[in-house]
Short mmCIF file of C-alpha atoms and ligand atoms in Angstrom, two decimals:
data_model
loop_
_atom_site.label_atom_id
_atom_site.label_comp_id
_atom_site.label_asym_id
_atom_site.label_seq_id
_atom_site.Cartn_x
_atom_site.Cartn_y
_atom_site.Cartn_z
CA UNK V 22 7.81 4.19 7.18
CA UNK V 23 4.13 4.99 7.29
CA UNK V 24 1.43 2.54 8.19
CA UNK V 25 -1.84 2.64 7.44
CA UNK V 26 -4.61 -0.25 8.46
CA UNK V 27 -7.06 -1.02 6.31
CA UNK V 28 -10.30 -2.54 7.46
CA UNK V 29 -10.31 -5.63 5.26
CA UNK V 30 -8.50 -6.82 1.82
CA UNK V 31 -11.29 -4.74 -0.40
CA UNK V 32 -10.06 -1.24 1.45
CA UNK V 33 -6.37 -1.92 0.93
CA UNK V 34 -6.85 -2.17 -2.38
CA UNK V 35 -8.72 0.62 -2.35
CA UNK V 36 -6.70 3.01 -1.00
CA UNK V 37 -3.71 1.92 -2.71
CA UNK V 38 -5.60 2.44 -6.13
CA UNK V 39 -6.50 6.16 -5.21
CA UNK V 40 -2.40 6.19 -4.58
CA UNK V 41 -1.86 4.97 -7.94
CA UNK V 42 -4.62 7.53 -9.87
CA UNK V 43 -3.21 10.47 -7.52
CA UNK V 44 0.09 9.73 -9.86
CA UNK V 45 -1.51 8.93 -12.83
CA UNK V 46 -3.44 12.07 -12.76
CA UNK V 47 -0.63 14.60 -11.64
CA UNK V 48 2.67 13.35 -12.66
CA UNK V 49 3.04 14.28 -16.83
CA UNK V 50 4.94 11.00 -17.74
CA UNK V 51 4.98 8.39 -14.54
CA UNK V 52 6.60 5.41 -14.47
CA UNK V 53 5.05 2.58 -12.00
CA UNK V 54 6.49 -0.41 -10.57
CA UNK V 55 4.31 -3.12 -10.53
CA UNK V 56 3.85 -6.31 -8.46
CA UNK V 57 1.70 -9.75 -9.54
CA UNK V 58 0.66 -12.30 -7.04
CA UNK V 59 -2.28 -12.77 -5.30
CA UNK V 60 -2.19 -9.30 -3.14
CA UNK V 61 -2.51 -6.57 -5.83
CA UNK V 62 -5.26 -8.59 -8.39
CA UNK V 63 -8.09 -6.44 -6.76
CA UNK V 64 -6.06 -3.11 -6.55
CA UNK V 65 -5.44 -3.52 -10.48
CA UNK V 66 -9.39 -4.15 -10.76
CA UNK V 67 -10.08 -0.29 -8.81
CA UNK V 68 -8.01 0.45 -11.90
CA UNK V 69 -10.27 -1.12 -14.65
CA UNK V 70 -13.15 0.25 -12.68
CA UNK V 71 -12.15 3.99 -12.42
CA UNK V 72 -10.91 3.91 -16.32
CA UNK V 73 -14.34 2.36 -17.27
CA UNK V 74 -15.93 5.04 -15.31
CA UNK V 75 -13.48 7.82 -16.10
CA UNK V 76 -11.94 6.82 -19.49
CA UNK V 77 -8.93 7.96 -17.56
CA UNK V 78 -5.77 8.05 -20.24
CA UNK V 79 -2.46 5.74 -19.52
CA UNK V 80 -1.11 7.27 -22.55
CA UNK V 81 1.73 9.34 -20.39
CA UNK V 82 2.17 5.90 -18.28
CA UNK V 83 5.35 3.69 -17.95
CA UNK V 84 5.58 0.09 -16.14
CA UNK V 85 8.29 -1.67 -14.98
CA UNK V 86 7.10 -5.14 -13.46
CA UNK V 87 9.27 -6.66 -10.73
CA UNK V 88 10.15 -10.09 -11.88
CA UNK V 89 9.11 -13.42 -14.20
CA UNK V 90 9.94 -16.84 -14.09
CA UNK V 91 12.46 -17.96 -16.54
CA UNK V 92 11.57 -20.57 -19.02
CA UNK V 93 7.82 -19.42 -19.36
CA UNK V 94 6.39 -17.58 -22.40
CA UNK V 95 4.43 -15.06 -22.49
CA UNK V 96 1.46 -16.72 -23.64
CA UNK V 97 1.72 -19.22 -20.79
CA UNK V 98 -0.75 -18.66 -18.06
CA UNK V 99 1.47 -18.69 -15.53
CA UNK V 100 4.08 -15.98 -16.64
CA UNK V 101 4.02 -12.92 -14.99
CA UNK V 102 3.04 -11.03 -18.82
CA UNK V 103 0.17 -13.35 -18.92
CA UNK V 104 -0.90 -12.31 -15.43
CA UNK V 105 -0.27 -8.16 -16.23
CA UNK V 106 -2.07 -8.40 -19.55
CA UNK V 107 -5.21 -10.97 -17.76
CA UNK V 108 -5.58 -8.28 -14.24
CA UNK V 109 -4.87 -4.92 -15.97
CA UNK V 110 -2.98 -4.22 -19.27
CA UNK V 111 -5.79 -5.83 -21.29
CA UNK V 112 -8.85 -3.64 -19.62
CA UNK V 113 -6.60 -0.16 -19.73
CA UNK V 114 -5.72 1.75 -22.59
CA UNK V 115 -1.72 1.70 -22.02
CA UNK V 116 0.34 1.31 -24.76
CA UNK V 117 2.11 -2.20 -24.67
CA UNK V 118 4.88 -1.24 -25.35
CA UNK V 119 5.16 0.92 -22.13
CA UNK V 120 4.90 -2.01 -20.54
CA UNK V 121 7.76 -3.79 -19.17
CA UNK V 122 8.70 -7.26 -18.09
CA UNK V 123 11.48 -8.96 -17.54
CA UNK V 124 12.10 -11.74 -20.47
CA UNK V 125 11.98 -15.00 -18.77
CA UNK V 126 13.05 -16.38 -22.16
CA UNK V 127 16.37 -14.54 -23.41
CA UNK V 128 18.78 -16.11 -24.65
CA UNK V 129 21.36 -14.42 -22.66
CA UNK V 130 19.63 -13.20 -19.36
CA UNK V 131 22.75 -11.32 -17.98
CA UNK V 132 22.48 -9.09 -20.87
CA UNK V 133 18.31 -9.40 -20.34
CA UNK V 134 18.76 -7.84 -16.87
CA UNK V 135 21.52 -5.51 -17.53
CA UNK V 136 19.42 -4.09 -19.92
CA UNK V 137 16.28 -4.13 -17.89
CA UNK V 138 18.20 -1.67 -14.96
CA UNK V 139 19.40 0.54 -17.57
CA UNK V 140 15.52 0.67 -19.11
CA UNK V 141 14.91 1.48 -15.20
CA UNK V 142 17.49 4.04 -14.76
CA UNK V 143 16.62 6.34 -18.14
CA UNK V 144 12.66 6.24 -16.32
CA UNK V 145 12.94 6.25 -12.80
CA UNK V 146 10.38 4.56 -10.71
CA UNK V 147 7.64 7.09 -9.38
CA UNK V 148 5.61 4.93 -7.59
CA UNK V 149 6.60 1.02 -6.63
CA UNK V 150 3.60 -1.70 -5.36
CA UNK V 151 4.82 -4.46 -3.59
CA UNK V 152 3.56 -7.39 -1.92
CA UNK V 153 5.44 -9.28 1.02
CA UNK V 154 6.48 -12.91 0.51
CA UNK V 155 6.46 -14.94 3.59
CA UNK V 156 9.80 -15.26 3.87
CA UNK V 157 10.42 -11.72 3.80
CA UNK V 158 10.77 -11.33 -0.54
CA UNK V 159 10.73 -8.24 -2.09
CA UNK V 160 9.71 -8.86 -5.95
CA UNK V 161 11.81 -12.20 -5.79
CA UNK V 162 14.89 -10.96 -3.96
CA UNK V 163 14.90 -14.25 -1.73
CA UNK V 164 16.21 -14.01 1.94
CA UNK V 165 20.57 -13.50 1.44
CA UNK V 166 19.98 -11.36 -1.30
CA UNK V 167 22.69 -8.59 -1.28
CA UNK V 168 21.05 -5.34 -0.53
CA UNK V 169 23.03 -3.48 -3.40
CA UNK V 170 21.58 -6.01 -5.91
CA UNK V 171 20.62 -4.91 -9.83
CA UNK V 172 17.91 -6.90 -11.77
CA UNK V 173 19.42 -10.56 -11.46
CA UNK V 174 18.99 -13.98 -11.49
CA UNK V 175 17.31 -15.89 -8.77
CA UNK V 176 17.17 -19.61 -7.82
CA UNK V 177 13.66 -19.70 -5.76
CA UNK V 178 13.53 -20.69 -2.19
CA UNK V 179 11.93 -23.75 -1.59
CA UNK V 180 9.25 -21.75 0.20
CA UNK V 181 8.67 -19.59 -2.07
CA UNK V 182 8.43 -22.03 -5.18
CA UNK V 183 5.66 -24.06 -2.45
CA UNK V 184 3.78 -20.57 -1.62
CA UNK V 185 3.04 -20.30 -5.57
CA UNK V 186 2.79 -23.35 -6.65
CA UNK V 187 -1.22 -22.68 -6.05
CA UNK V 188 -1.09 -21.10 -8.71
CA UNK V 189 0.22 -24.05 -11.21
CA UNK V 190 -1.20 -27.55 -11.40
CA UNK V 191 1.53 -28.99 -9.47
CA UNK V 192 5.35 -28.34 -7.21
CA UNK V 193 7.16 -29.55 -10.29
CA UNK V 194 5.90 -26.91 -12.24
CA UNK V 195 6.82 -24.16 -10.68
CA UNK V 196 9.91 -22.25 -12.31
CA UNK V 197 12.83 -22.82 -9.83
CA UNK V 198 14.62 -19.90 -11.73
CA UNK V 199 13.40 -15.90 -11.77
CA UNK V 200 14.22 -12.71 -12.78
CA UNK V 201 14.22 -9.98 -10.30
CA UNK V 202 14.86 -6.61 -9.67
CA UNK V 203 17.34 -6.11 -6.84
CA UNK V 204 16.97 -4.54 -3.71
CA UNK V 205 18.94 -1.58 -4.88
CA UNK V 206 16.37 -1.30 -8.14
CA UNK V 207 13.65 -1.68 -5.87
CA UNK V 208 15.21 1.21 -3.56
CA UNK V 209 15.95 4.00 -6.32
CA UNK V 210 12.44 3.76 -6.44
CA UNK V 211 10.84 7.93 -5.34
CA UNK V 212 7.84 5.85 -3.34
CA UNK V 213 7.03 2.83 -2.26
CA UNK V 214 3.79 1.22 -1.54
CA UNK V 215 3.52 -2.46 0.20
CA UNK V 216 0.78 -4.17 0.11
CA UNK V 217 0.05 -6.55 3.06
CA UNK V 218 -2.58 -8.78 3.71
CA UNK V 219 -4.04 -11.93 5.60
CA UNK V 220 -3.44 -13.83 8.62
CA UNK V 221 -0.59 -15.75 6.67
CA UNK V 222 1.22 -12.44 6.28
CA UNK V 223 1.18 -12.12 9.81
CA UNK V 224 5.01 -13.65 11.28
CA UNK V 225 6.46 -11.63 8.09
CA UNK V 226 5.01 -8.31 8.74
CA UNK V 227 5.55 -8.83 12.70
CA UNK V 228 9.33 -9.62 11.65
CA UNK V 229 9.12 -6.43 9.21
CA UNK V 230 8.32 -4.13 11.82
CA UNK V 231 9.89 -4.97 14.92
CA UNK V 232 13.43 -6.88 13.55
CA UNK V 233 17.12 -5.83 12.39
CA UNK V 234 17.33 -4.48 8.90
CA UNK V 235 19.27 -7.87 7.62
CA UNK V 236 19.77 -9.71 3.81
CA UNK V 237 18.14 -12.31 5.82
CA UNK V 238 14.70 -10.64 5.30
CA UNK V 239 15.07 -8.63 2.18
CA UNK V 240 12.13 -6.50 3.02
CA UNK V 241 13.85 -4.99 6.17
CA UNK V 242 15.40 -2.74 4.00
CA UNK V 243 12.20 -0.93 3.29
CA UNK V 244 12.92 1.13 6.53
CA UNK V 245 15.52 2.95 5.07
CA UNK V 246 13.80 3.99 2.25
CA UNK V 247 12.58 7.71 2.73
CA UNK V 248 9.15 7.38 1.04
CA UNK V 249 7.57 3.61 2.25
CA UNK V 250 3.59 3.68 3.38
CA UNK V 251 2.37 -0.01 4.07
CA UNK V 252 -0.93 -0.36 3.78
CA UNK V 253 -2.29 -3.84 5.86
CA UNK V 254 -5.38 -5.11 6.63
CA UNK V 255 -6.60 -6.13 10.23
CA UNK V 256 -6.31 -9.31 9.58
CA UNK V 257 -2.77 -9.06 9.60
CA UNK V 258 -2.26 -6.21 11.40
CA UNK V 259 -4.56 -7.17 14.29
CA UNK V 260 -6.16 -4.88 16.36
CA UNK V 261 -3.11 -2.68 17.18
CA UNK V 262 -2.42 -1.64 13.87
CA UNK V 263 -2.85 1.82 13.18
CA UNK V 264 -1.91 2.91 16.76
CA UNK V 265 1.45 2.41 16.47
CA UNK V 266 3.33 5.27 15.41
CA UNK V 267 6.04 3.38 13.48
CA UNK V 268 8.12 6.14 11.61
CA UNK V 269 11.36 4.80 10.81
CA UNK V 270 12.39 7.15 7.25
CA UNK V 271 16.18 8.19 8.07
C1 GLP O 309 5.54 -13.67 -5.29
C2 GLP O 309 6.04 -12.48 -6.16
C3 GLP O 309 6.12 -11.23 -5.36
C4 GLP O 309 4.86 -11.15 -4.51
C5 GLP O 309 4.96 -12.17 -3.41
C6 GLP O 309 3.72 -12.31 -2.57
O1 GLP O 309 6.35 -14.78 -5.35
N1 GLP O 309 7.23 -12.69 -6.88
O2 GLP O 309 6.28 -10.11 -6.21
O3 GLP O 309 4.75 -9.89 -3.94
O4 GLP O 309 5.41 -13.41 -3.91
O5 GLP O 309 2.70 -13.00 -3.25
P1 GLP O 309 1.19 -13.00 -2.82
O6 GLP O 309 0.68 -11.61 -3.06
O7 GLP O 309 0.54 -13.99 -3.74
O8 GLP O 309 1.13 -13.39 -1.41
#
């Protein structure tokens, strides 16, 4: 596991956009795993940016998003399609339907997420963004999730529904149900990137870094992924940061 410090939340995003063009301009056919919430909002916009500058082509690009709330349509603000197509799909030239979601609205979401992995499976993930809940989520794999997990369905943690529920006008809004990938969908992934940033971020990282690998903070798992960089700013980092040699690929 690689770390690298950003200076602030604007340089994170940077460099984890000039992560994302290095595959979108030399792998023929990549398939990216994408993450919504506040963290990556200003990543997607380096995106925007360098296709307005560049007219860079998504034609050869694949997406696979992590997760959506069940019971929310597409058109509703708050759904994680609403949130891809308002931060990036709408601004790049990628064919929609290269664009995947989970479908917060199936009728039968066991079949919805079996047939999400297997969409997975016959891409593979090249490159995975993720952002760090504060209680240690990956995508919305809540704390107890088993680490050989598929794409499933997730009750929220209290926590987690209270973290978003910025986002909506009130608690009672907030989905209490989600579809996620798994830890183990999350894992075939070749690379992952996670995004980390913010003094709030801080206890999570800290217990990221220096605790067990345990279901009780799903993110632990990253360090046995061969191919994780996490790129944090100093304001959750601190002033340590890049000093510490953290390499723990197996
Ligand atoms: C959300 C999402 C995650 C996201 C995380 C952190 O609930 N499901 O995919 O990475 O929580 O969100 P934020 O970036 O807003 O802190």
């Amino acid at each position: 596991m690689k770390i690298i410090k950003a200076k602030n939340y604007t340089e994170m995003s940077q460099l984890a956009s000039e992560r994302i063009f290095d595959k979108i301009k030399n792998v023929a056919n990549v398939t990216l795993g994408l993450a919504t919430g506040g963290t990556p909002t200003r990543t997607y916009q380096y995106l925007i940016d360098d296709y307005e500058k560049n007219n860079t082509s998504y034609s050869h690009v694949t997406t696979f998003n992590l997760d959506e709330y069940i019971g929310l349509s597409p058109n509703d603000s708050n759904s994680y399609r609403y949130y891809m197509d308002k931060h990036l799909f709408n601004h790049i030239p990628i064919p929609k339907e290269q664009t995947h979601i989970p479908n917060g609205l199936a009728k039968d979401l066991q079949l919805e997420c079996e047939a999400y992995e297997k969409k997975i499976d016959n891409h593979g993930i090249d490159l995975q963004i993720l952002g760090l809940g504060s209680n240690g989520h990956i995508g919305f794999n809540e704390p107890g999730t088993n680490f050989d997990s598929n794409t499933h369905v997730v009750n929220l943690a209290d926590s987690t529904r209270e973290a978003n529920a910025r986002f909506f006008n009130s608690l009672e809004e907030v989905p209490t149900k989600a579809i996620t990938m798994g830890i183990r969908s999350i894992m075939k992934s070749k690379e992952i990137i996670l995004l980390v940033s913010g003094e709030r971020k801080k206890e999570a990282l800290t217990r990221l870094l220096d605790g067990e690998v345990d279901e009780s903070f799903p993110a632990s798992i990253l360090k046995q992924h061969p191919n994780v960089t996490i790129i944090a700013d100093k304001a959750v980092l601190g002033e340590k940061g890049v000093s510490l040699a953290y390499n723990y690929a197996n």
